[in-house]
Tab-separated table of N, CA and C and ligand atoms in Angstrom:
chain	number	residue	atom	x	y	z
A	1	UNK	N	4.096	-5.551	16.498
A	1	UNK	CA	4.228	-5.783	15.051
A	1	UNK	C	4.310	-4.428	14.332
A	2	UNK	N	5.070	-4.372	13.238
A	2	UNK	CA	5.148	-3.115	12.481
A	2	UNK	C	3.834	-2.834	11.754
A	3	UNK	N	3.671	-1.583	11.358
A	3	UNK	CA	2.425	-1.132	10.747
A	3	UNK	C	2.558	-1.027	9.228
A	4	UNK	N	1.417	-1.110	8.570
A	4	UNK	CA	1.356	-0.710	7.161
A	4	UNK	C	0.175	0.233	7.003
A	5	UNK	N	0.245	1.054	5.958
A	5	UNK	CA	-0.881	1.931	5.630
A	5	UNK	C	-0.938	2.066	4.113
A	6	UNK	N	-2.152	2.190	3.603
A	6	UNK	CA	-2.343	2.470	2.181
A	6	UNK	C	-3.186	3.732	2.104
A	7	UNK	N	-2.600	4.791	1.536
A	7	UNK	CA	-3.317	6.053	1.393
A	7	UNK	C	-3.676	6.267	-0.072
A	8	UNK	N	-4.956	6.452	-0.328
A	8	UNK	CA	-5.361	6.813	-1.688
A	8	UNK	C	-5.109	8.302	-1.853
A	9	UNK	N	-4.525	8.673	-2.979
A	9	UNK	CA	-4.023	10.041	-3.158
A	9	UNK	C	-4.335	10.497	-4.578
A	10	UNK	N	-5.164	11.520	-4.679
A	10	UNK	CA	-5.495	12.087	-5.995
A	10	UNK	C	-4.612	13.304	-6.227
A	11	UNK	N	-3.383	13.063	-6.686
A	11	UNK	CA	-2.462	14.164	-7.009
A	11	UNK	C	-2.606	14.424	-8.505
A	12	UNK	N	-1.513	14.644	-9.215
A	12	UNK	CA	-1.573	14.822	-10.671
A	12	UNK	C	-2.338	13.658	-11.295
A	13	UNK	N	-2.064	12.462	-10.784
A	13	UNK	CA	-2.891	11.309	-11.166
A	13	UNK	C	-3.238	10.531	-9.901
A	14	UNK	N	-4.326	9.775	-9.974
A	14	UNK	CA	-4.776	8.978	-8.825
A	14	UNK	C	-3.816	7.813	-8.610
A	15	UNK	N	-3.498	7.537	-7.359
A	15	UNK	CA	-2.687	6.362	-7.034
A	15	UNK	C	-2.927	5.979	-5.585
A	16	UNK	N	-2.350	4.861	-5.190
A	16	UNK	CA	-2.423	4.389	-3.808
A	16	UNK	C	-0.995	4.324	-3.282
A	17	UNK	N	-0.724	5.036	-2.199
A	17	UNK	CA	0.603	5.008	-1.583
A	17	UNK	C	0.634	3.879	-0.565
A	18	UNK	N	1.439	2.871	-0.881
A	18	UNK	CA	1.559	1.673	-0.049
A	18	UNK	C	2.787	1.842	0.827
A	19	UNK	N	2.600	1.792	2.147
A	19	UNK	CA	3.709	2.084	3.055
A	19	UNK	C	3.866	0.980	4.095
A	20	UNK	N	5.116	0.546	4.277
A	20	UNK	CA	5.466	-0.485	5.257
A	20	UNK	C	6.455	0.098	6.257
A	21	UNK	N	6.147	-0.040	7.539
A	21	UNK	CA	7.064	0.431	8.580
A	21	UNK	C	8.296	-0.472	8.623
A	22	UNK	N	9.455	0.105	8.396
A	22	UNK	CA	10.728	-0.625	8.504
A	22	UNK	C	11.700	0.267	9.270
A	23	UNK	N	12.204	-0.241	10.374
A	23	UNK	CA	13.102	0.506	11.271
A	23	UNK	C	12.775	1.997	11.362
A	24	UNK	N	11.588	2.288	11.843
A	24	UNK	CA	11.246	3.651	12.230
A	24	UNK	C	10.806	4.591	11.131
A	25	UNK	N	10.645	4.069	9.911
A	25	UNK	CA	10.173	4.936	8.829
A	25	UNK	C	9.202	4.148	7.960
A	26	UNK	N	8.438	4.850	7.131
A	26	UNK	CA	7.561	4.159	6.186
A	26	UNK	C	8.251	4.055	4.825
A	27	UNK	N	8.686	2.846	4.464
A	27	UNK	CA	9.121	2.586	3.096
A	27	UNK	C	7.871	2.687	2.219
A	28	UNK	N	7.970	3.337	1.060
A	28	UNK	CA	6.766	3.713	0.322
A	28	UNK	C	6.858	3.418	-1.163
A	29	UNK	N	5.723	3.017	-1.715
A	29	UNK	CA	5.572	2.773	-3.143
A	29	UNK	C	4.262	3.415	-3.604
A	30	UNK	N	4.277	3.969	-4.809
A	30	UNK	CA	3.045	4.499	-5.404
A	30	UNK	C	2.510	3.441	-6.379
A	31	UNK	N	1.282	2.997	-6.120
A	31	UNK	CA	0.668	1.927	-6.909
A	31	UNK	C	-0.482	2.543	-7.704
A	32	UNK	N	-0.285	2.784	-9.012
A	32	UNK	CA	-1.314	3.517	-9.778
A	32	UNK	C	-2.688	2.853	-9.743
A	33	UNK	N	-2.736	1.534	-9.886
A	33	UNK	CA	-4.041	0.853	-9.928
A	33	UNK	C	-4.508	0.390	-8.555
A	34	UNK	N	-3.653	0.493	-7.559
A	34	UNK	CA	-4.001	-0.020	-6.232
A	34	UNK	C	-3.811	-1.515	-6.161
A	35	UNK	N	-3.914	-2.092	-4.959
A	35	UNK	CA	-3.677	-3.531	-4.788
A	35	UNK	C	-4.826	-4.372	-5.341
A	36	UNK	N	-4.480	-5.572	-5.830
A	36	UNK	CA	-5.487	-6.525	-6.286
A	36	UNK	C	-5.417	-7.762	-5.406
A	37	UNK	N	-6.587	-8.315	-5.066
A	37	UNK	CA	-6.612	-9.558	-4.283
A	37	UNK	C	-6.545	-10.793	-5.188
A	38	UNK	N	-6.385	-10.573	-6.489
A	38	UNK	CA	-6.256	-11.662	-7.461
A	38	UNK	C	-4.771	-11.959	-7.675
A	39	UNK	N	-4.296	-13.155	-7.289
A	39	UNK	CA	-2.862	-13.469	-7.410
A	39	UNK	C	-2.326	-13.404	-8.844
A	40	UNK	N	-3.219	-13.405	-9.837
A	40	UNK	CA	-2.753	-13.319	-11.232
A	40	UNK	C	-2.475	-11.882	-11.658
A	41	UNK	N	-2.898	-10.931	-10.822
A	41	UNK	CA	-2.746	-9.511	-11.165
A	41	UNK	C	-1.470	-8.942	-10.564
A	42	UNK	N	-0.545	-8.527	-11.411
A	42	UNK	CA	0.684	-7.884	-10.930
A	42	UNK	C	0.489	-6.379	-11.033
A	43	UNK	N	0.615	-5.705	-9.919
A	43	UNK	CA	0.382	-4.265	-9.905
A	43	UNK	C	1.694	-3.497	-9.803
A	44	UNK	N	1.926	-2.620	-10.781
A	44	UNK	CA	3.119	-1.778	-10.768
A	44	UNK	C	3.149	-0.957	-9.483
A	45	UNK	N	4.304	-0.946	-8.834
A	45	UNK	CA	4.501	-0.177	-7.600
A	45	UNK	C	5.821	0.577	-7.748
A	46	UNK	N	5.747	1.902	-7.862
A	46	UNK	CA	6.956	2.704	-8.043
A	46	UNK	C	7.489	3.123	-6.675
A	47	UNK	N	8.751	2.764	-6.405
A	47	UNK	CA	9.356	3.167	-5.130
A	47	UNK	C	9.429	4.687	-5.074
A	48	UNK	N	8.970	5.247	-3.966
A	48	UNK	CA	9.053	6.693	-3.749
A	48	UNK	C	9.780	6.935	-2.426
A	49	UNK	N	9.949	8.184	-2.060
A	49	UNK	CA	10.734	8.521	-0.871
A	49	UNK	C	10.078	7.984	0.412
A	50	UNK	N	10.918	7.703	1.407
A	50	UNK	CA	10.413	7.287	2.720
A	50	UNK	C	9.530	8.388	3.301
A	51	UNK	N	8.563	7.989	4.116
A	51	UNK	CA	7.726	8.964	4.817
A	51	UNK	C	7.798	8.691	6.313
A	52	UNK	N	7.597	9.738	7.108
A	52	UNK	CA	7.615	9.575	8.566
A	52	UNK	C	6.407	8.752	8.996
A	53	UNK	N	6.536	8.075	10.132
A	53	UNK	CA	5.422	7.258	10.614
A	53	UNK	C	4.186	8.115	10.889
A	54	UNK	N	4.384	9.367	11.279
A	54	UNK	CA	3.229	10.225	11.582
A	54	UNK	C	2.422	10.537	10.313
A	55	UNK	N	3.084	10.496	9.159
A	55	UNK	CA	2.361	10.767	7.910
A	55	UNK	C	1.278	9.713	7.641
A	56	UNK	N	1.483	8.540	8.190
A	56	UNK	CA	0.533	7.455	7.965
A	56	UNK	C	-0.855	7.723	8.516
A	57	UNK	N	-0.975	8.725	9.388
A	57	UNK	CA	-2.283	9.070	9.937
A	57	UNK	C	-2.930	10.204	9.156
A	58	UNK	N	-2.208	10.744	8.162
A	58	UNK	CA	-2.743	11.929	7.476
A	58	UNK	C	-3.899	11.586	6.559
A	59	UNK	N	-4.952	12.371	6.713
A	59	UNK	CA	-6.074	12.338	5.793
A	59	UNK	C	-6.540	13.778	5.657
A	60	UNK	N	-6.720	14.218	4.412
A	60	UNK	CA	-7.099	15.609	4.199
A	60	UNK	C	-6.643	16.040	2.821
A	61	UNK	N	-6.494	17.335	2.645
A	61	UNK	CA	-6.114	17.870	1.341
A	61	UNK	C	-4.743	18.527	1.442
A	62	UNK	N	-3.797	18.060	0.620
A	62	UNK	CA	-2.495	18.720	0.511
A	62	UNK	C	-2.709	19.966	-0.341
A	63	UNK	N	-2.294	21.100	0.187
A	63	UNK	CA	-2.641	22.398	-0.415
A	63	UNK	C	-2.051	22.563	-1.808
A	64	UNK	N	-2.765	23.309	-2.623
A	64	UNK	CA	-2.328	23.726	-3.954
A	64	UNK	C	-0.935	24.347	-3.847
A	65	UNK	N	-0.047	23.991	-4.769
A	65	UNK	CA	1.299	24.559	-4.749
A	65	UNK	C	2.288	23.705	-3.966
A	66	UNK	N	1.791	22.824	-3.103
A	66	UNK	CA	2.687	21.930	-2.382
A	66	UNK	C	2.867	20.635	-3.174
A	67	UNK	N	3.974	19.929	-2.861
A	67	UNK	CA	4.242	18.666	-3.543
A	67	UNK	C	3.112	17.673	-3.263
A	68	UNK	N	2.572	17.067	-4.305
A	68	UNK	CA	1.509	16.083	-4.121
A	68	UNK	C	0.152	16.704	-3.835
A	69	UNK	N	-0.031	17.959	-4.215
A	69	UNK	CA	-1.298	18.666	-3.937
A	69	UNK	C	-2.505	17.830	-4.357
A	70	UNK	N	-3.480	17.741	-3.449
A	70	UNK	CA	-4.691	16.978	-3.726
A	70	UNK	C	-5.136	16.218	-2.488
A	71	UNK	N	-6.321	15.599	-2.557
A	71	UNK	CA	-6.861	14.903	-1.386
A	71	UNK	C	-6.205	13.546	-1.129
A	72	UNK	N	-6.200	13.158	0.147
A	72	UNK	CA	-5.618	11.888	0.613
A	72	UNK	C	-6.600	11.260	1.603
A	73	UNK	N	-6.862	9.961	1.464
A	73	UNK	CA	-7.575	9.239	2.524
A	73	UNK	C	-6.760	8.023	2.961
A	74	UNK	N	-6.994	7.598	4.197
A	74	UNK	CA	-6.395	6.356	4.694
A	74	UNK	C	-7.306	5.231	4.218
A	75	UNK	N	-6.891	4.591	3.133
A	75	UNK	CA	-7.743	3.592	2.487
A	75	UNK	C	-7.746	2.259	3.248
A	76	UNK	N	-6.566	1.911	3.809
A	76	UNK	CA	-6.497	0.725	4.669
A	76	UNK	C	-5.281	0.869	5.577
A	77	UNK	N	-5.311	0.178	6.687
A	77	UNK	CA	-4.154	0.167	7.575
A	77	UNK	C	-4.273	-0.991	8.547
A	78	UNK	N	-3.160	-1.298	9.170
A	78	UNK	CA	-3.122	-2.400	10.124
A	78	UNK	C	-1.680	-2.758	10.428
A	79	UNK	N	-1.480	-4.021	10.754
A	79	UNK	CA	-0.136	-4.486	11.074
A	79	UNK	C	0.303	-5.496	10.024
A	80	UNK	N	1.609	-5.714	9.946
A	80	UNK	CA	2.095	-6.745	9.032
A	80	UNK	C	3.205	-7.546	9.696
A	81	UNK	N	3.494	-8.674	9.073
A	81	UNK	CA	4.510	-9.594	9.566
A	81	UNK	C	5.371	-9.993	8.376
A	82	UNK	N	6.694	-9.929	8.574
A	82	UNK	CA	7.653	-10.344	7.547
A	82	UNK	C	7.565	-11.861	7.385
A	83	UNK	N	7.381	-12.350	6.155
A	83	UNK	CA	7.295	-13.800	5.928
A	83	UNK	C	8.636	-14.396	5.522
A	84	UNK	N	9.647	-13.541	5.331
A	84	UNK	CA	10.959	-14.069	4.929
A	84	UNK	C	11.831	-14.263	6.163
A	85	UNK	N	12.850	-15.121	6.022
A	85	UNK	CA	13.684	-15.392	7.193
A	85	UNK	C	14.917	-14.486	7.214
A	86	UNK	N	14.790	-13.309	6.634
A	86	UNK	CA	15.823	-12.283	6.761
A	86	UNK	C	15.108	-10.989	7.130
A	87	UNK	N	15.813	-10.043	7.761
A	87	UNK	CA	15.158	-8.797	8.148
A	87	UNK	C	14.632	-8.029	6.930
A	88	UNK	N	13.615	-7.220	7.152
A	88	UNK	CA	13.016	-6.442	6.066
A	88	UNK	C	14.055	-5.583	5.337
A	89	UNK	N	15.012	-4.995	6.081
A	89	UNK	CA	16.023	-4.130	5.435
A	89	UNK	C	16.808	-4.912	4.392
A	90	UNK	N	17.142	-6.174	4.735
A	90	UNK	CA	17.921	-6.981	3.794
A	90	UNK	C	17.062	-7.422	2.614
A	91	UNK	N	15.805	-7.743	2.899
A	91	UNK	CA	14.895	-8.123	1.816
A	91	UNK	C	14.688	-6.946	0.865
A	92	UNK	N	14.657	-5.724	1.414
A	92	UNK	CA	14.537	-4.525	0.577
A	92	UNK	C	15.740	-4.388	-0.344
A	93	UNK	N	16.945	-4.572	0.224
A	93	UNK	CA	18.176	-4.510	-0.559
A	93	UNK	C	18.129	-5.523	-1.701
A	94	UNK	N	17.658	-6.686	-1.372
A	94	UNK	CA	17.605	-7.780	-2.337
A	94	UNK	C	16.484	-7.596	-3.355
A	95	UNK	N	15.522	-6.751	-3.011
A	95	UNK	CA	14.443	-6.467	-3.947
A	95	UNK	C	13.356	-7.518	-3.969
A	96	UNK	N	13.190	-8.225	-2.844
A	96	UNK	CA	12.109	-9.205	-2.795
A	96	UNK	C	11.545	-9.284	-1.381
A	97	UNK	N	10.352	-8.686	-1.210
A	97	UNK	CA	9.682	-8.702	0.086
A	97	UNK	C	8.521	-9.671	0.040
A	98	UNK	N	8.273	-10.293	1.180
A	98	UNK	CA	7.108	-11.147	1.324
A	98	UNK	C	6.578	-10.907	2.727
A	99	UNK	N	5.285	-10.601	2.834
A	99	UNK	CA	4.757	-10.199	4.141
A	99	UNK	C	3.283	-10.550	4.228
A	100	UNK	N	2.819	-10.625	5.471
A	100	UNK	CA	1.431	-10.940	5.768
A	100	UNK	C	0.761	-9.686	6.303
A	101	UNK	N	-0.336	-9.267	5.669
A	101	UNK	CA	-1.057	-8.062	6.101
A	101	UNK	C	-2.254	-8.452	6.955
A	102	UNK	N	-2.458	-7.677	8.011
A	102	UNK	CA	-3.679	-7.767	8.807
A	102	UNK	C	-4.311	-6.378	8.800
A	103	UNK	N	-4.980	-6.058	7.702
A	103	UNK	CA	-5.629	-4.758	7.591
A	103	UNK	C	-7.127	-4.901	7.759
A	104	UNK	N	-7.845	-3.809	7.538
A	104	UNK	CA	-9.306	-3.879	7.610
A	104	UNK	C	-9.885	-4.360	6.282
A	105	UNK	N	-9.201	-4.046	5.176
A	105	UNK	CA	-9.655	-4.491	3.853
A	105	UNK	C	-8.772	-5.602	3.302
A	106	UNK	N	-7.474	-5.478	3.509
A	106	UNK	CA	-6.526	-6.446	2.938
A	106	UNK	C	-5.977	-7.355	4.021
A	107	UNK	N	-5.917	-8.633	3.679
A	107	UNK	CA	-5.370	-9.642	4.575
A	107	UNK	C	-4.519	-10.598	3.760
A	108	UNK	N	-3.708	-11.372	4.481
A	108	UNK	CA	-3.006	-12.461	3.841
A	108	UNK	C	-1.620	-12.088	3.346
A	109	UNK	N	-1.032	-13.010	2.593
A	109	UNK	CA	0.329	-12.858	2.116
A	109	UNK	C	0.397	-12.049	0.832
A	110	UNK	N	1.427	-11.220	0.715
A	110	UNK	CA	1.661	-10.385	-0.456
A	110	UNK	C	3.152	-10.407	-0.743
A	111	UNK	N	3.519	-10.150	-1.971
A	111	UNK	CA	4.935	-9.988	-2.274
A	111	UNK	C	5.152	-8.706	-3.054
A	112	UNK	N	6.328	-8.140	-2.866
A	112	UNK	CA	6.780	-6.966	-3.620
A	112	UNK	C	8.140	-7.331	-4.171
A	113	UNK	N	8.249	-7.302	-5.494
A	113	UNK	CA	9.486	-7.724	-6.140
A	113	UNK	C	9.983	-6.608	-7.066
A	114	UNK	N	11.261	-6.282	-6.919
A	114	UNK	CA	11.835	-5.226	-7.763
A	114	UNK	C	12.121	-5.789	-9.151
A	115	UNK	N	11.686	-5.043	-10.158
A	115	UNK	CA	11.920	-5.481	-11.540
A	115	UNK	C	12.742	-4.462	-12.313
A	116	UNK	N	13.041	-3.348	-11.716
A	116	UNK	CA	13.819	-2.314	-12.387
A	116	UNK	C	14.263	-1.307	-11.362
A	117	UNK	N	14.792	-0.201	-11.810
A	117	UNK	CA	15.367	0.810	-10.936
A	117	UNK	C	14.436	1.152	-9.763
A	118	UNK	N	13.330	1.806	-10.071
A	118	UNK	CA	12.351	2.112	-9.024
A	118	UNK	C	11.090	1.281	-9.181
A	119	UNK	N	11.091	0.403	-10.157
A	119	UNK	CA	9.883	-0.366	-10.476
A	119	UNK	C	9.824	-1.659	-9.680
A	120	UNK	N	8.711	-1.857	-9.004
A	120	UNK	CA	8.450	-3.088	-8.275
A	120	UNK	C	7.076	-3.596	-8.715
A	121	UNK	N	6.800	-4.863	-8.409
A	121	UNK	CA	5.468	-5.413	-8.656
A	121	UNK	C	4.882	-5.890	-7.332
A	122	UNK	N	3.660	-5.476	-7.072
A	122	UNK	CA	2.923	-5.889	-5.875
A	122	UNK	C	1.942	-6.974	-6.283
A	123	UNK	N	2.053	-8.149	-5.659
A	123	UNK	CA	1.226	-9.290	-6.053
A	123	UNK	C	0.687	-10.004	-4.814
A	124	UNK	N	-0.596	-10.352	-4.873
A	124	UNK	CA	-1.206	-11.170	-3.807
A	124	UNK	C	-0.662	-12.586	-3.894
A	125	UNK	N	-0.282	-13.148	-2.747
A	125	UNK	CA	0.145	-14.544	-2.727
A	125	UNK	C	-1.085	-15.449	-2.712
A	126	UNK	N	-0.871	-16.687	-3.133
A	126	UNK	CA	-1.995	-17.641	-3.188
A	126	UNK	C	-2.232	-18.225	-1.803
A	127	UNK	N	-3.279	-17.768	-1.159
A	127	UNK	CA	-3.640	-18.290	0.162
A	127	UNK	C	-5.138	-18.076	0.349
A	128	UNK	N	-5.636	-18.334	1.547
A	128	UNK	CA	-7.083	-18.279	1.747
A	128	UNK	C	-7.649	-16.864	1.639
A	129	UNK	N	-6.773	-15.865	1.704
A	129	UNK	CA	-7.268	-14.487	1.574
A	129	UNK	C	-7.245	-14.006	0.115
A	130	UNK	N	-6.698	-14.812	-0.786
A	130	UNK	CA	-6.717	-14.453	-2.207
A	130	UNK	C	-8.147	-14.606	-2.728
A	131	UNK	N	-8.567	-13.688	-3.590
A	131	UNK	CA	-9.933	-13.742	-4.119
A	131	UNK	C	-9.997	-12.942	-5.416
A	132	UNK	N	-10.097	-13.665	-6.527
A	132	UNK	CA	-10.085	-13.014	-7.832
A	132	UNK	C	-11.362	-12.222	-8.086
A	133	UNK	N	-12.427	-12.508	-7.334
A	133	UNK	CA	-13.692	-11.808	-7.579
A	133	UNK	C	-13.816	-10.515	-6.791
A	134	UNK	N	-13.033	-10.412	-5.730
A	134	UNK	CA	-13.074	-9.184	-4.947
A	134	UNK	C	-12.367	-8.088	-5.708
A	135	UNK	N	-12.819	-6.888	-5.559
A	135	UNK	CA	-12.103	-5.771	-6.169
A	135	UNK	C	-12.193	-4.600	-5.203
A	136	UNK	N	-11.472	-4.685	-4.074
A	136	UNK	CA	-11.687	-3.715	-2.994
A	136	UNK	C	-11.413	-2.271	-3.392
A	137	UNK	N	-10.521	-2.067	-4.371
A	137	UNK	CA	-10.227	-0.697	-4.789
A	137	UNK	C	-11.492	0.007	-5.300
A	138	UNK	N	-12.373	-0.752	-5.954
A	138	UNK	CA	-13.597	-0.104	-6.436
A	138	UNK	C	-14.829	-0.369	-5.576
A	139	UNK	N	-14.846	-1.485	-4.820
A	139	UNK	CA	-16.057	-1.774	-4.042
A	139	UNK	C	-15.969	-1.334	-2.582
A	140	UNK	N	-14.752	-1.059	-2.108
A	140	UNK	CA	-14.581	-0.597	-0.718
A	140	UNK	C	-13.775	0.696	-0.762
A	141	UNK	N	-14.441	1.756	-1.176
A	141	UNK	CA	-13.727	2.979	-1.492
A	141	UNK	C	-13.534	3.887	-0.280
A	142	UNK	N	-14.259	3.611	0.815
A	142	UNK	CA	-14.253	4.562	1.930
A	142	UNK	C	-12.997	4.451	2.794
A	143	UNK	N	-12.633	5.573	3.356
A	143	UNK	CA	-11.554	5.639	4.333
A	143	UNK	C	-11.862	4.735	5.519
A	144	UNK	N	-10.851	4.016	6.013
A	144	UNK	CA	-11.058	3.193	7.206
A	144	UNK	C	-11.016	4.050	8.475
A	145	UNK	N	-10.677	5.312	8.337
A	145	UNK	CA	-10.617	6.221	9.486
A	145	UNK	C	-11.915	7.014	9.620
A	146	UNK	N	-12.385	7.580	8.505
A	146	UNK	CA	-13.515	8.521	8.565
A	146	UNK	C	-14.753	8.031	7.832
A	147	UNK	N	-14.621	6.977	7.034
A	147	UNK	CA	-15.747	6.524	6.226
A	147	UNK	C	-16.000	7.369	4.990
A	148	UNK	N	-15.151	8.373	4.755
A	148	UNK	CA	-15.357	9.253	3.603
A	148	UNK	C	-14.615	8.736	2.369
A	149	UNK	N	-15.173	9.033	1.182
A	149	UNK	CA	-14.453	8.735	-0.048
A	149	UNK	C	-13.475	9.878	-0.339
A	150	UNK	N	-12.579	9.614	-1.295
A	150	UNK	CA	-11.606	10.659	-1.624
A	150	UNK	C	-12.306	11.888	-2.220
A	151	UNK	N	-13.423	11.677	-2.924
A	151	UNK	CA	-14.173	12.817	-3.474
A	151	UNK	C	-14.786	13.645	-2.353
A	152	UNK	N	-15.288	12.956	-1.318
A	152	UNK	CA	-15.879	13.695	-0.188
A	152	UNK	C	-14.815	14.503	0.553
A	153	UNK	N	-13.614	13.963	0.652
A	153	UNK	CA	-12.529	14.723	1.304
A	153	UNK	C	-12.155	15.918	0.424
A	154	UNK	N	-12.089	15.692	-0.879
A	154	UNK	CA	-11.739	16.772	-1.803
A	154	UNK	C	-12.759	17.910	-1.729
A	155	UNK	N	-14.063	17.535	-1.656
A	155	UNK	CA	-15.121	18.534	-1.736
A	155	UNK	C	-15.533	19.112	-0.383
A	156	UNK	N	-14.903	18.630	0.684
A	156	UNK	CA	-15.304	19.082	2.033
A	156	UNK	C	-14.991	20.579	2.221
B	1	LIG	MN1	1.232	9.947	-3.264
């Protein structure tokens, strides 16, 4: 199964980089508020450049002066499954993805729908993993790799 990773990144502004493995690369979106497990919450996801699969393991501090300077943690990761009956590449072209995540923090069905040039919306689908009371972005802040928060990585 292909992989997904969500890296919390404190660059010029805090955001969560949501990445889905599609034919050998990580398709990527920057989600300022991070994912919500509440299906009523639509989270802005700005399409950004593809990243190499090896980048998905990166946790640490991007040096001052480099693009995206600031700390990064692996906030969640795991595998995903395409829920649409067309390949992910075609769903990307069409601007409507639907997939099932098996992460350590996030599970269940999610959709990503393009609403503008680089603008997409990330929304939890209504299923048994949906939970309006959970707020993992604020209650499960630690890296799934190291157990450190983004502040601890920054201050290390
Ligand atoms: Mn980023």
